Coordinates of C-alpha atoms in Angstrom, one line a residue:
M25 CA -61.0 -33.3 -34.0
K26 CA -58.8 -31.1 -31.9
H27 CA -58.6 -28.3 -34.5
F28 CA -62.4 -28.5 -34.8
Q29 CA -62.9 -28.1 -31.1
I30 CA -60.5 -25.1 -30.9
K31 CA -62.3 -23.4 -33.8
L32 CA -65.7 -24.1 -32.2
L33 CA -64.4 -22.6 -28.9
I34 CA -63.0 -19.5 -30.6
G35 CA -66.2 -19.0 -32.5
M36 CA -68.3 -19.3 -29.4
A37 CA -66.0 -16.9 -27.6
L38 CA -66.3 -14.3 -30.3
L39 CA -70.1 -14.7 -30.4
L40 CA -70.3 -14.2 -26.6
A41 CA -67.9 -11.3 -26.5
G42 CA -69.7 -9.3 -29.2
A43 CA -68.2 -7.0 -31.8
S44 CA -65.4 -4.7 -30.7
R45 CA -65.6 -1.0 -31.1
L46 CA -64.4 0.2 -34.5
Q47 CA -61.2 2.3 -34.1
A48 CA -60.9 5.2 -36.4
Q49 CA -58.4 7.4 -38.2
W50 CA -59.4 11.0 -38.8
T51 CA -59.2 13.4 -41.8
S52 CA -61.2 16.4 -42.9
Q53 CA -62.8 16.8 -46.3
E54 CA -63.6 20.4 -47.2
L55 CA -66.4 20.9 -49.6
K56 CA -66.7 24.3 -51.4
L57 CA -70.4 25.0 -51.9
A58 CA -71.8 27.6 -54.3
P59 CA -75.2 29.3 -53.7
G60 CA -77.9 27.0 -54.8
W61 CA -77.5 23.4 -55.8
N62 CA -74.2 21.5 -55.6
G63 CA -73.1 18.0 -56.5
V64 CA -71.1 16.5 -53.6
Y65 CA -69.3 13.2 -53.1
L66 CA -68.1 12.2 -49.6
H67 CA -64.8 10.3 -49.5
V68 CA -65.0 10.0 -45.7
A69 CA -67.4 8.3 -43.3
P70 CA -68.6 11.3 -41.4
Q71 CA -68.1 11.6 -37.7
E72 CA -70.9 14.2 -37.5
S73 CA -73.2 11.8 -39.3
T74 CA -76.7 13.0 -38.1
M75 CA -78.7 15.7 -39.7
L76 CA -79.0 17.4 -36.3
D77 CA -75.2 18.0 -36.5
V78 CA -75.6 19.6 -39.9
L79 CA -78.6 21.7 -38.7
N80 CA -76.7 23.1 -35.8
I81 CA -73.2 23.7 -37.3
Y82 CA -74.0 24.7 -40.9
P83 CA -77.1 26.9 -40.9
E84 CA -76.8 27.8 -44.6
I85 CA -77.3 24.2 -45.7
Q86 CA -81.0 23.9 -46.5
E87 CA -81.5 20.5 -48.2
I88 CA -79.4 17.3 -48.7
W89 CA -80.5 14.6 -51.1
L90 CA -78.7 11.2 -51.1
W91 CA -78.5 9.4 -54.4
R92 CA -79.2 5.6 -54.1
P93 CA -78.3 3.9 -57.4
E94 CA -80.1 0.7 -58.2
V95 CA -77.7 -1.3 -60.3
S96 CA -80.2 -4.0 -61.2
T97 CA -82.9 -1.6 -62.4
Q98 CA -84.1 -1.8 -66.0
Q99 CA -85.3 1.7 -66.1
F100 CA -83.2 3.9 -68.4
I101 CA -82.3 7.5 -67.3
E102 CA -81.9 9.7 -70.3
N103 CA -81.4 12.9 -68.3
P104 CA -80.2 13.6 -64.8
E105 CA -83.0 12.9 -62.3
Q106 CA -84.5 15.7 -60.4
P107 CA -84.4 15.4 -56.6
T108 CA -88.1 14.8 -55.9
G109 CA -89.9 12.8 -53.3
A110 CA -91.5 10.7 -56.0
S111 CA -88.2 9.2 -57.0
S112 CA -87.3 6.0 -55.2
R113 CA -83.6 6.7 -55.9
W114 CA -83.4 9.7 -53.6
L115 CA -83.5 10.1 -49.8
S116 CA -83.9 13.7 -48.6
W117 CA -83.3 15.9 -45.6
K118 CA -84.9 19.3 -45.5
R119 CA -84.2 21.9 -42.8
S120 CA -87.9 22.8 -42.8
E121 CA -88.9 19.2 -42.1
G122 CA -86.2 18.4 -39.5
V123 CA -86.6 15.0 -37.9
G124 CA -89.5 14.3 -40.2
S125 CA -87.1 13.9 -43.2
K126 CA -86.4 10.5 -44.5
L127 CA -82.6 11.1 -44.6
Q128 CA -81.2 11.3 -41.1
T129 CA -77.7 9.9 -41.4
L130 CA -74.8 10.7 -43.8
I131 CA -72.7 7.9 -45.2
G132 CA -69.4 7.8 -47.0
N133 CA -68.6 6.8 -50.6
A134 CA -71.9 8.4 -51.7
A135 CA -73.1 11.2 -53.9
Y136 CA -75.4 14.0 -52.6
L137 CA -77.2 17.0 -53.9
V138 CA -76.8 19.9 -51.4
R139 CA -78.8 23.1 -51.6
T140 CA -77.4 26.1 -49.8
S141 CA -78.9 29.5 -49.2
D142 CA -79.1 31.7 -52.3
P143 CA -77.7 34.3 -51.9
L144 CA -75.2 33.4 -49.2
P145 CA -74.7 35.9 -46.3
D146 CA -72.5 39.0 -47.0
G147 CA -72.6 38.3 -50.7
N148 CA -70.2 35.4 -50.4
M149 CA -69.9 33.2 -53.5
E150 CA -68.6 30.2 -51.6
Y151 CA -69.6 28.3 -48.5
S152 CA -67.3 25.9 -46.8
W153 CA -68.6 22.6 -45.4
V154 CA -66.0 20.6 -43.5
V155 CA -66.8 17.0 -43.0
K156 CA -64.5 15.2 -40.5
G157 CA -64.5 11.4 -40.5
R158 CA -62.8 8.2 -41.5
P159 CA -61.1 8.1 -44.9
L160 CA -62.6 5.6 -47.3
P161 CA -61.0 3.9 -50.3
P162 CA -63.2 4.6 -53.4
R163 CA -66.0 2.1 -54.1
Y164 CA -68.3 2.7 -57.1
Q165 CA -71.5 1.3 -58.4
W166 CA -72.0 1.7 -62.1
T167 CA -75.3 1.0 -63.9
T168 CA -75.5 0.6 -67.7
S169 CA -79.2 1.6 -67.5
G170 CA -78.5 5.3 -67.6
L171 CA -76.7 8.1 -65.8
N172 CA -74.5 7.6 -62.7
F173 CA -74.1 10.2 -60.0
I174 CA -70.6 9.7 -58.7
G175 CA -67.4 11.5 -57.8
M176 CA -63.8 10.7 -58.6
S177 CA -61.0 10.2 -56.1
T178 CA -58.6 12.7 -57.7
P179 CA -55.8 14.6 -55.8
E180 CA -56.8 17.5 -53.7
V181 CA -54.1 19.7 -55.3
N182 CA -53.9 20.3 -59.1
P183 CA -56.4 17.7 -60.2
P184 CA -56.5 16.7 -63.9
S185 CA -59.1 17.8 -66.5
F186 CA -61.8 15.4 -67.5
E187 CA -60.2 15.0 -70.9
S188 CA -56.8 14.1 -69.3
F189 CA -58.4 11.9 -66.7
F190 CA -60.2 9.6 -69.2
Q191 CA -57.4 9.8 -71.8
L192 CA -55.6 7.0 -70.1
S193 CA -58.7 4.8 -70.2
P194 CA -58.6 1.9 -72.7
E195 CA -61.8 3.6 -74.2
S196 CA -60.5 7.1 -73.6
A197 CA -63.4 9.6 -73.2
Q198 CA -65.2 8.3 -76.2
G199 CA -69.0 8.2 -75.7
M200 CA -68.8 9.7 -72.2
R201 CA -71.5 12.3 -71.4
I202 CA -70.9 14.4 -68.2
Y203 CA -73.3 16.8 -66.4
D204 CA -72.5 19.0 -63.4
Y205 CA -74.1 21.7 -61.2
D206 CA -71.4 24.3 -61.8
D207 CA -73.9 27.3 -62.0
G208 CA -76.0 26.3 -58.9
N209 CA -79.1 25.5 -60.9
L210 CA -81.2 22.4 -60.2
N211 CA -80.9 21.4 -63.8
P212 CA -77.3 20.3 -64.4
T213 CA -75.6 21.3 -67.7
E214 CA -73.7 19.0 -70.0
L215 CA -69.9 19.6 -70.1
R216 CA -68.6 20.4 -73.5
A217 CA -65.1 21.7 -72.8
L218 CA -63.7 18.6 -71.2
R219 CA -60.1 19.9 -71.7
S220 CA -60.6 22.8 -69.3
V221 CA -62.9 21.6 -66.6
K222 CA -61.1 20.0 -63.6
V223 CA -62.1 16.7 -62.0
T224 CA -62.4 18.2 -58.5
R225 CA -62.2 15.9 -55.5
G226 CA -65.4 15.9 -53.6
Q227 CA -67.5 17.0 -56.6
A228 CA -70.3 14.7 -57.8
V229 CA -71.2 14.7 -61.5
W230 CA -73.5 12.7 -63.7
L231 CA -71.7 10.2 -66.0
R232 CA -72.9 7.9 -68.8
R233 CA -71.3 6.1 -71.7
S234 CA -73.2 6.0 -74.9
G235 CA -74.8 2.7 -76.0
K236 CA -75.5 1.6 -72.4
R237 CA -71.9 0.5 -72.0
F238 CA -70.4 -0.4 -68.7
N239 CA -67.6 1.7 -67.3
N240 CA -65.0 0.3 -64.9
Y241 CA -62.4 3.0 -65.3
F242 CA -62.3 5.4 -62.3
G243 CA -58.5 6.1 -62.4
P244 CA -55.3 4.7 -63.7
F245 CA -54.7 2.2 -61.0
E246 CA -56.8 -0.1 -58.8
L247 CA -56.2 -1.5 -55.3
D248 CA -57.7 -4.8 -54.1
L249 CA -58.0 -4.6 -50.3
P250 CA -58.8 -7.4 -47.8
N251 CA -61.6 -5.2 -46.6
A252 CA -62.6 -2.1 -48.7
T253 CA -64.7 -0.6 -45.8
K254 CA -62.3 -0.9 -42.9
G255 CA -59.0 -0.5 -44.7
L256 CA -56.0 -2.1 -42.9
E257 CA -57.3 -2.7 -39.4
F258 CA -54.6 -4.7 -37.7
G259 CA -56.1 -4.5 -34.2
E260 CA -54.2 -6.4 -31.6
E261 CA -53.9 -9.7 -33.4
N262 CA -53.4 -9.2 -37.2
G263 CA -49.9 -9.0 -38.3
K264 CA -50.0 -8.5 -42.1
F265 CA -52.3 -7.8 -45.0
R266 CA -52.0 -8.6 -48.7
I267 CA -52.9 -5.9 -51.3
H268 CA -53.0 -6.3 -55.1
L269 CA -52.0 -3.2 -57.1
R270 CA -52.9 -3.0 -60.8
N271 CA -52.3 -0.6 -63.6
V272 CA -55.6 -0.3 -65.6
S273 CA -54.3 2.5 -67.9
T274 CA -52.8 2.4 -71.3
E275 CA -49.4 3.9 -70.2
E276 CA -46.6 2.8 -67.9
L277 CA -47.4 4.1 -64.4
T278 CA -45.5 4.7 -61.2
V279 CA -47.6 4.4 -58.0
R280 CA -46.3 5.9 -54.8
A281 CA -47.4 5.3 -51.2
Q282 CA -46.9 7.5 -48.2
L283 CA -48.0 7.1 -44.6
L284 CA -49.6 10.2 -43.2
A285 CA -50.5 11.1 -39.7
S286 CA -54.1 11.1 -38.6
E287 CA -55.8 14.3 -37.4
D288 CA -56.6 14.7 -33.7
P289 CA -59.7 12.6 -32.9
P290 CA -62.8 14.4 -31.8
D291 CA -63.7 14.7 -28.1
G292 CA -64.7 11.3 -26.6
E293 CA -62.9 9.3 -29.2
T294 CA -59.9 7.1 -28.6
P295 CA -56.6 9.1 -28.5
I296 CA -54.0 8.3 -31.1
V297 CA -50.4 7.9 -29.9
D298 CA -48.6 7.8 -33.3
R299 CA -48.7 6.4 -36.8
P300 CA -48.6 2.6 -37.0
P301 CA -45.0 1.4 -37.8
L302 CA -45.9 -0.1 -41.3
I303 CA -43.3 -2.3 -43.0
L304 CA -43.2 -3.9 -46.5
R305 CA -42.3 -7.6 -46.7
G306 CA -39.1 -8.2 -48.6
D307 CA -37.4 -11.1 -50.2
L308 CA -36.8 -14.5 -48.6
G309 CA -33.2 -15.3 -47.6
G310 CA -30.6 -14.7 -45.0
E311 CA -29.1 -17.1 -42.5
N312 CA -32.5 -18.0 -41.1
F313 CA -34.2 -18.2 -44.5
A314 CA -36.7 -15.5 -43.4
H315 CA -38.3 -12.5 -45.1
S316 CA -36.6 -9.1 -44.8
Y317 CA -38.6 -5.9 -44.6
D318 CA -38.5 -2.3 -45.6
D319 CA -39.5 0.4 -43.1
S320 CA -39.4 3.4 -45.5
L321 CA -43.0 4.3 -44.8
T322 CA -42.2 5.1 -41.1
Q323 CA -39.3 7.3 -42.0
L324 CA -39.7 11.1 -42.1
G325 CA -40.8 11.9 -45.7
G326 CA -40.4 8.2 -46.6
E327 CA -42.3 6.5 -49.4
L328 CA -42.6 3.3 -51.4
S329 CA -43.1 3.1 -55.2
W330 CA -43.9 0.5 -57.8
T331 CA -43.5 1.0 -61.6
L332 CA -46.1 -0.9 -63.5
K333 CA -46.4 -1.8 -67.2
P334 CA -49.5 -0.8 -69.1
F335 CA -52.8 -2.6 -68.7
N336 CA -52.8 -6.4 -69.6
E337 CA -49.0 -6.5 -70.1
D338 CA -46.6 -8.6 -68.0
G339 CA -45.6 -6.5 -65.0
S340 CA -48.8 -4.5 -64.9
A341 CA -49.6 -5.7 -61.4
A342 CA -47.8 -6.1 -58.1
E343 CA -48.5 -7.9 -54.9
I344 CA -47.9 -5.8 -51.8
I345 CA -47.6 -7.4 -48.3
L346 CA -47.7 -4.9 -45.5
G347 CA -47.3 -5.6 -41.9
V348 CA -47.1 -3.7 -38.6
N349 CA -43.8 -3.9 -36.7
R350 CA -45.1 -4.7 -33.2
F351 CA -41.6 -4.7 -31.8
A352 CA -41.5 -0.9 -32.5
M353 CA -44.9 -0.2 -30.7
D354 CA -43.5 0.8 -27.4
E355 CA -46.5 2.5 -25.8
Q356 CA -48.8 1.0 -23.2
P357 CA -51.0 -2.0 -24.1
G358 CA -54.2 -0.9 -25.6
S359 CA -52.7 2.2 -27.2
L360 CA -54.1 3.1 -30.6
Y361 CA -51.7 3.7 -33.5
A362 CA -53.5 5.2 -36.6
G363 CA -52.7 6.9 -39.8
I364 CA -53.6 7.2 -43.5
L365 CA -51.8 5.3 -46.2
R366 CA -52.1 7.4 -49.4
F367 CA -51.5 6.0 -52.9
T368 CA -50.9 8.4 -55.7
D369 CA -49.7 8.0 -59.3
S370 CA -47.1 9.7 -61.5
K371 CA -49.8 11.2 -63.8
G372 CA -51.4 13.0 -60.9
H373 CA -54.8 11.5 -61.6
L374 CA -55.7 9.5 -58.5
Q375 CA -55.4 9.7 -54.7
V376 CA -56.6 6.7 -52.7
D377 CA -56.5 7.1 -48.9
I378 CA -56.6 3.9 -46.9
P379 CA -57.2 4.0 -43.1
V380 CA -54.5 2.1 -41.2
S381 CA -54.7 1.3 -37.5
A382 CA -53.1 -1.1 -35.0
I383 CA -53.5 -1.5 -31.2
K384 CA -50.6 -2.3 -28.9
E385 CA -51.3 -5.9 -27.9
S386 CA -52.3 -6.7 -24.4
R387 CA -51.9 -10.1 -22.6
V388 CA -55.2 -9.7 -20.8
G389 CA -57.6 -12.6 -21.2
L390 CA -57.8 -16.4 -21.4
W391 CA -54.9 -18.2 -23.0
I392 CA -55.2 -21.8 -24.1
G393 CA -52.5 -23.9 -25.8
E394 CA -50.2 -26.8 -25.5
A395 CA -46.7 -27.7 -24.5
S396 CA -45.0 -30.4 -26.6
I397 CA -42.4 -32.2 -24.6
N398 CA -39.7 -33.4 -27.0
K399 CA -36.6 -33.7 -24.8
I400 CA -35.6 -35.3 -21.5
R401 CA -32.4 -35.1 -19.5
H402 CA -30.3 -38.2 -19.5
N403 CA -29.3 -39.6 -16.1
L404 CA -27.1 -42.6 -17.2
I405 CA -23.8 -43.8 -15.9
Q406 CA -21.5 -44.7 -18.9
K407 CA -18.0 -45.7 -19.4
V408 CA -15.5 -43.2 -20.8
L409 CA -14.8 -44.6 -24.2
D410 CA -11.8 -42.4 -25.2
P411 CA -9.6 -41.6 -22.2
T412 CA -6.8 -39.2 -22.9
K413 CA -3.1 -40.1 -22.7
D414 CA -0.3 -38.3 -20.9
E415 CA 3.1 -37.4 -22.5
E416 CA 4.5 -40.8 -21.6
G417 CA 1.7 -42.6 -23.4
S418 CA 0.0 -44.0 -20.3
I419 CA -3.7 -43.8 -20.0
E420 CA -5.0 -41.0 -17.9
K421 CA -8.3 -41.7 -16.1
V422 CA -10.7 -39.0 -16.8
L423 CA -13.0 -37.7 -14.1
V424 CA -16.1 -36.4 -15.8
D425 CA -18.6 -36.4 -12.9
E426 CA -17.4 -33.7 -10.5
N427 CA -19.3 -35.3 -7.7
I428 CA -17.1 -38.4 -7.7
D429 CA -14.7 -38.3 -4.8
D430 CA -10.9 -38.2 -5.6
A431 CA -10.5 -41.2 -3.3
I432 CA -12.4 -43.5 -5.7
E433 CA -10.4 -46.1 -7.3
P434 CA -9.0 -45.0 -10.7
V435 CA -10.9 -47.8 -12.5
E436 CA -14.2 -46.3 -11.3
R437 CA -13.1 -42.9 -12.7
Q438 CA -13.5 -44.2 -16.2
F439 CA -17.2 -43.8 -15.8
S440 CA -19.2 -40.6 -16.1
R441 CA -22.8 -39.5 -15.8
D442 CA -24.6 -38.3 -19.0
T443 CA -26.8 -35.3 -18.1
T444 CA -27.4 -34.0 -21.6
F445 CA -30.9 -33.7 -23.1
G446 CA -32.0 -36.2 -25.7
D447 CA -34.9 -36.4 -28.1
V448 CA -37.9 -38.5 -27.1
A449 CA -39.4 -41.1 -29.5
R450 CA -42.7 -39.2 -29.6
P451 CA -43.5 -35.7 -28.3
F452 CA -45.9 -35.7 -25.3
P453 CA -48.6 -33.0 -25.2
L454 CA -49.5 -31.0 -22.1
R455 CA -52.5 -28.6 -22.2
L456 CA -51.8 -25.2 -20.8
I457 CA -54.4 -22.8 -19.5
L458 CA -53.4 -19.3 -18.3
H459 CA -55.3 -16.2 -17.5
Q460 CA -54.2 -12.6 -17.0
T461 CA -56.4 -10.1 -15.2
D462 CA -56.8 -6.4 -16.1
N463 CA -54.3 -5.4 -13.4
G464 CA -51.7 -7.8 -14.7
D465 CA -52.0 -10.8 -12.4
I466 CA -51.2 -14.1 -14.2
R467 CA -52.4 -17.5 -13.1
L468 CA -52.0 -21.1 -14.3
L469 CA -55.3 -22.9 -14.2
Q470 CA -56.3 -26.6 -14.0
R471 CA -59.8 -25.9 -15.4
V472 CA -61.9 -22.9 -16.4
Y473 CA -65.5 -22.4 -17.5
L474 CA -66.5 -20.0 -20.3
G475 CA -70.2 -19.0 -20.6
L476 CA -72.9 -16.7 -19.5
G477 CA -72.8 -15.8 -15.8
K478 CA -75.7 -15.6 -13.4
D479 CA -77.3 -12.3 -12.7
G480 CA -80.0 -11.7 -10.1
E481 CA -81.7 -9.0 -12.2
G482 CA -82.1 -11.1 -15.3
F483 CA -79.1 -9.8 -17.3
S484 CA -76.3 -12.1 -18.4
E485 CA -72.8 -11.4 -19.6
T486 CA -69.9 -13.6 -20.7
V487 CA -67.7 -14.7 -17.8
L488 CA -64.7 -16.8 -17.0
A489 CA -65.1 -18.9 -13.8
T490 CA -63.3 -21.7 -12.1
E491 CA -66.5 -23.4 -11.0
E492 CA -69.7 -24.3 -12.9
E493 CA -71.8 -22.9 -10.1
F494 CA -70.9 -19.3 -11.3
L495 CA -72.6 -19.9 -14.7
D496 CA -76.2 -19.4 -15.6
P497 CA -77.9 -22.8 -15.4
D498 CA -80.3 -21.9 -18.2
N499 CA -77.5 -21.4 -20.6
L500 CA -75.1 -24.3 -19.9
D501 CA -75.7 -25.6 -23.5
I502 CA -73.5 -22.9 -24.9
A503 CA -71.0 -22.9 -22.0
R504 CA -67.6 -24.7 -22.3
R505 CA -65.3 -26.3 -19.7
I506 CA -61.6 -26.4 -20.6
T507 CA -59.4 -28.7 -18.5
A508 CA -55.6 -29.5 -18.2
P509 CA -55.7 -33.1 -17.0
H510 CA -52.0 -33.2 -16.0
L511 CA -52.5 -30.6 -13.3
P512 CA -53.8 -31.6 -9.9
R513 CA -57.6 -31.3 -9.5
T514 CA -58.6 -29.8 -6.1
N515 CA -61.8 -28.7 -4.5
P516 CA -62.0 -25.8 -4.1
V517 CA -60.1 -25.1 -7.3
E518 CA -56.4 -24.2 -6.8
T519 CA -54.7 -21.8 -9.1
W520 CA -51.0 -21.0 -9.3
T521 CA -49.4 -17.6 -9.4
P522 CA -45.8 -17.1 -10.8
R523 CA -42.9 -17.2 -8.4
G524 CA -40.6 -14.2 -8.0
N525 CA -41.0 -10.5 -7.7
N526 CA -43.0 -8.7 -10.4
P527 CA -43.2 -11.7 -12.8
S528 CA -44.2 -11.0 -16.4
W529 CA -44.4 -12.7 -19.8
D530 CA -41.3 -10.9 -21.0
S531 CA -39.1 -11.9 -18.0
G532 CA -40.4 -15.5 -18.1
L533 CA -43.0 -17.2 -15.9
S534 CA -42.2 -19.9 -13.3
F535 CA -44.8 -21.9 -11.5
E536 CA -44.5 -24.5 -8.7
V537 CA -47.2 -27.2 -8.7
N538 CA -47.3 -29.7 -5.9
L539 CA -48.9 -33.1 -6.2
A540 CA -49.5 -34.3 -2.6
F541 CA -48.6 -37.9 -1.8
D542 CA -52.2 -38.5 -0.8
N543 CA -53.9 -36.7 -3.7
Q544 CA -56.0 -39.6 -5.0
E545 CA -57.0 -37.7 -8.2
S546 CA -53.7 -36.5 -9.4
N547 CA -50.7 -38.4 -7.9
P548 CA -49.6 -41.1 -10.3
F549 CA -48.0 -43.2 -7.5
L550 CA -51.2 -43.6 -5.6
H551 CA -53.4 -46.5 -6.5
A552 CA -56.6 -47.0 -4.5
Y553 CA -56.8 -50.8 -4.9
H554 CA -53.1 -51.8 -4.8
P555 CA -52.0 -52.8 -1.3
D556 CA -48.5 -51.6 -1.8
H557 CA -49.5 -48.2 -3.1
D558 CA -52.7 -47.2 -1.3
N559 CA -51.0 -45.3 1.5
K560 CA -52.4 -47.7 4.1
D561 CA -50.6 -49.9 6.6
P562 CA -51.2 -53.6 7.0
E563 CA -54.2 -52.8 9.2
F564 CA -55.6 -50.5 6.4
K565 CA -55.0 -47.4 8.5
T566 CA -54.1 -44.4 6.4
Y567 CA -50.5 -43.1 6.6
D568 CA -50.1 -39.5 7.9
S569 CA -48.0 -36.8 6.3
N570 CA -44.9 -38.1 8.1
M571 CA -45.0 -41.3 6.1
V572 CA -44.3 -39.6 2.7
G573 CA -42.5 -42.1 0.5
M574 CA -43.6 -45.2 2.2
E575 CA -45.9 -46.1 -0.7
S576 CA -46.2 -42.9 -2.7
Y577 CA -44.1 -39.8 -3.4
T578 CA -44.8 -36.1 -3.2
V579 CA -44.2 -34.6 -6.6
T580 CA -43.1 -31.0 -7.0
R581 CA -43.3 -29.7 -10.6
S582 CA -41.3 -26.5 -11.4
I583 CA -42.7 -25.2 -14.7
D584 CA -40.9 -22.5 -16.6
L585 CA -42.3 -20.6 -19.6
N586 CA -39.9 -18.4 -21.6
L587 CA -41.1 -16.4 -24.6
D588 CA -39.2 -16.6 -27.9
V589 CA -36.7 -13.8 -28.4
W590 CA -37.5 -11.3 -31.1
S591 CA -35.7 -11.9 -34.3
D592 CA -35.4 -9.1 -36.8
D593 CA -37.4 -10.5 -39.7
F594 CA -40.8 -9.7 -41.2
D595 CA -42.7 -12.7 -39.7
A596 CA -41.3 -12.3 -36.3
V597 CA -41.9 -8.5 -35.8
T598 CA -45.4 -8.7 -37.3
R599 CA -46.6 -11.5 -35.1
G600 CA -49.9 -10.4 -33.6
G601 CA -50.8 -10.4 -29.9
G602 CA -53.2 -13.3 -30.2
Q603 CA -50.5 -15.9 -30.0
I604 CA -47.5 -16.6 -27.7
T605 CA -44.8 -19.0 -28.4
G606 CA -41.8 -20.0 -26.4
F607 CA -39.6 -22.6 -24.6
Y608 CA -41.0 -24.9 -22.0
S609 CA -38.9 -26.6 -19.3
E610 CA -39.9 -28.5 -16.2
E611 CA -38.2 -30.1 -13.3
L612 CA -40.1 -33.0 -11.6
R613 CA -38.8 -33.6 -8.1
F614 CA -39.9 -36.7 -6.2
T615 CA -39.7 -36.6 -2.4
T616 CA -39.4 -39.8 -0.5
K617 CA -39.2 -40.6 3.2
N618 CA -36.6 -38.7 5.2
S619 CA -37.0 -35.8 2.7
Q620 CA -34.8 -37.5 0.2
S621 CA -35.5 -36.4 -3.4
K622 CA -34.6 -37.1 -7.0
A623 CA -35.2 -34.7 -9.9
Y624 CA -35.8 -35.3 -13.6
D625 CA -35.9 -32.6 -16.3
V626 CA -37.9 -32.3 -19.5
E627 CA -38.0 -29.6 -22.3
G628 CA -40.1 -28.7 -25.2
R629 CA -42.0 -25.9 -27.0
F630 CA -45.3 -24.2 -26.2
V631 CA -47.9 -22.3 -28.1
L632 CA -50.7 -20.3 -26.5
N633 CA -53.7 -18.7 -28.3
R634 CA -55.9 -16.0 -26.7
I635 CA -59.4 -17.3 -26.7
I636 CA -61.2 -14.2 -25.2
S637 CA -60.1 -10.9 -23.8
I638 CA -61.9 -11.0 -20.4
G639 CA -59.8 -9.6 -17.7
S640 CA -61.7 -11.0 -14.7
L641 CA -61.9 -14.5 -13.3
T642 CA -64.7 -15.5 -11.0
S643 CA -63.6 -18.1 -8.5
G644 CA -64.2 -19.4 -5.0
S645 CA -61.7 -19.4 -2.2
S646 CA -58.5 -21.3 -2.7
S647 CA -56.1 -22.7 -0.2
N648 CA -53.2 -20.6 -1.4
N649 CA -54.7 -17.9 -3.5
P650 CA -57.2 -15.1 -2.8
P651 CA -60.3 -14.8 -4.9
S652 CA -59.7 -13.2 -8.3
P653 CA -60.7 -9.5 -8.6

């Protein structure tokens, strides 16, 4: 039930918070356009994605037609389709029609027909269209019902010929018919000299295998990604991703990976501080029985490589587990690290660019978790069982407790006080609720409300509050109250700030929580209906503050949270910013009359999970804390 509640709470928090803005890596794809018609394939998700951008920046582009394949169609295409409005497979933009055109947005991983001015100005035979955007791993739709308008993800430099490209396919180039727009005419021509024509990156051609056969060969290797659209987007909380690499060619193949820097982002986009420190998970072993890691990708000119056997043989596939070394991300919280992970092969046939990004984790937001108390300090007097002997063989009385006076009889010196920690029979859970504001203030909370806040103008937003009164009463059905029952309940709500100067997670957090001797709701020594523990005298008059310890004690709880120290292994350095683990210790001091006190110590482990990244906490006045910003 507990796990279900946590999942429900996290799900609701994500729903209320909304989708986060997509962070981007940047690269430019240059397309060389001849006068007239050109087949183009975009390997990036364009930043200048509207037709208005194209209209203003590239005046020589007159028409753009987007090809929309319908994989389930039964209609057979014998010849390349003409870009006409009657075809349901085309969406078009024409400069003459402007905003009246059906196509108003460019997308990546798509094939286009682009018509430029013919002739081009100054007699140029080539026009450069530079599309800046987010690199996309190739994703193809192939229909057996006819021709397919697609482009191959070949290397930018020295691409292979069509014959060489398909030669490594299990079916080679047998039955493959290819048409291109090499001469700028609207009617493409079928390629005959496959040995001499290059498979140019960014060029779209018509392809079909004879006999309505399906084609799944688009290069000698394949990558299975967790998310083919976003690439490896670590964000603040993800630590690792699993990739499957397969050789789908008929020959042994070596695949290499390099981590490239992103281009500078356009104006108004999030600045990039550096490449993400990518690491490859290694073998399990060592003293801690943990995974090692390889940081070759982050080295200058560094790369990783895998040699794979031919298709369908043992050793033709590899599992790659990549993580981001968060310990090496030393910029400010919220900083964006971004780059491009490029995979190429030893045959020079394929280039797959995968966007990679990570955000330096922040502690801002609401943290909920649990401390598990599993040790308690002994406080027992015990006899010394093995006293030492002097040189003459006589028994030497050992004084273990330094507080025992030397004047005590030797026989009493044989006893000592055991102050070590021992395991408890069953761990005791304590819920922890902490919040960090945008300006770094950290607070320990007894309760918090998560829901939609009230707004006098009819608008609502997700808020964190210490009182239900700050929530929208019309939306309480989706709100949640989270409570730590072991902390004192006060009205107005009391929150606790860490002790010390400039406290932080890394230096450890220490809180002091007082349970007043007359706090009926929280003090365990106070019982309303027990005459010996109701803080009332024989005449049922309530004791004042000078009578602490007559029937109940004041309890002072000193709570310390110390984060785990980084260990140099894969799992430790890739741990995301959505979880905090560490060591929990607490001293419980009971104060009696005449200010006498006795302390007990407990220890354990704690785990905190960030539920939502809201940096403000709405609260009322508190006896010891100002309202939250």
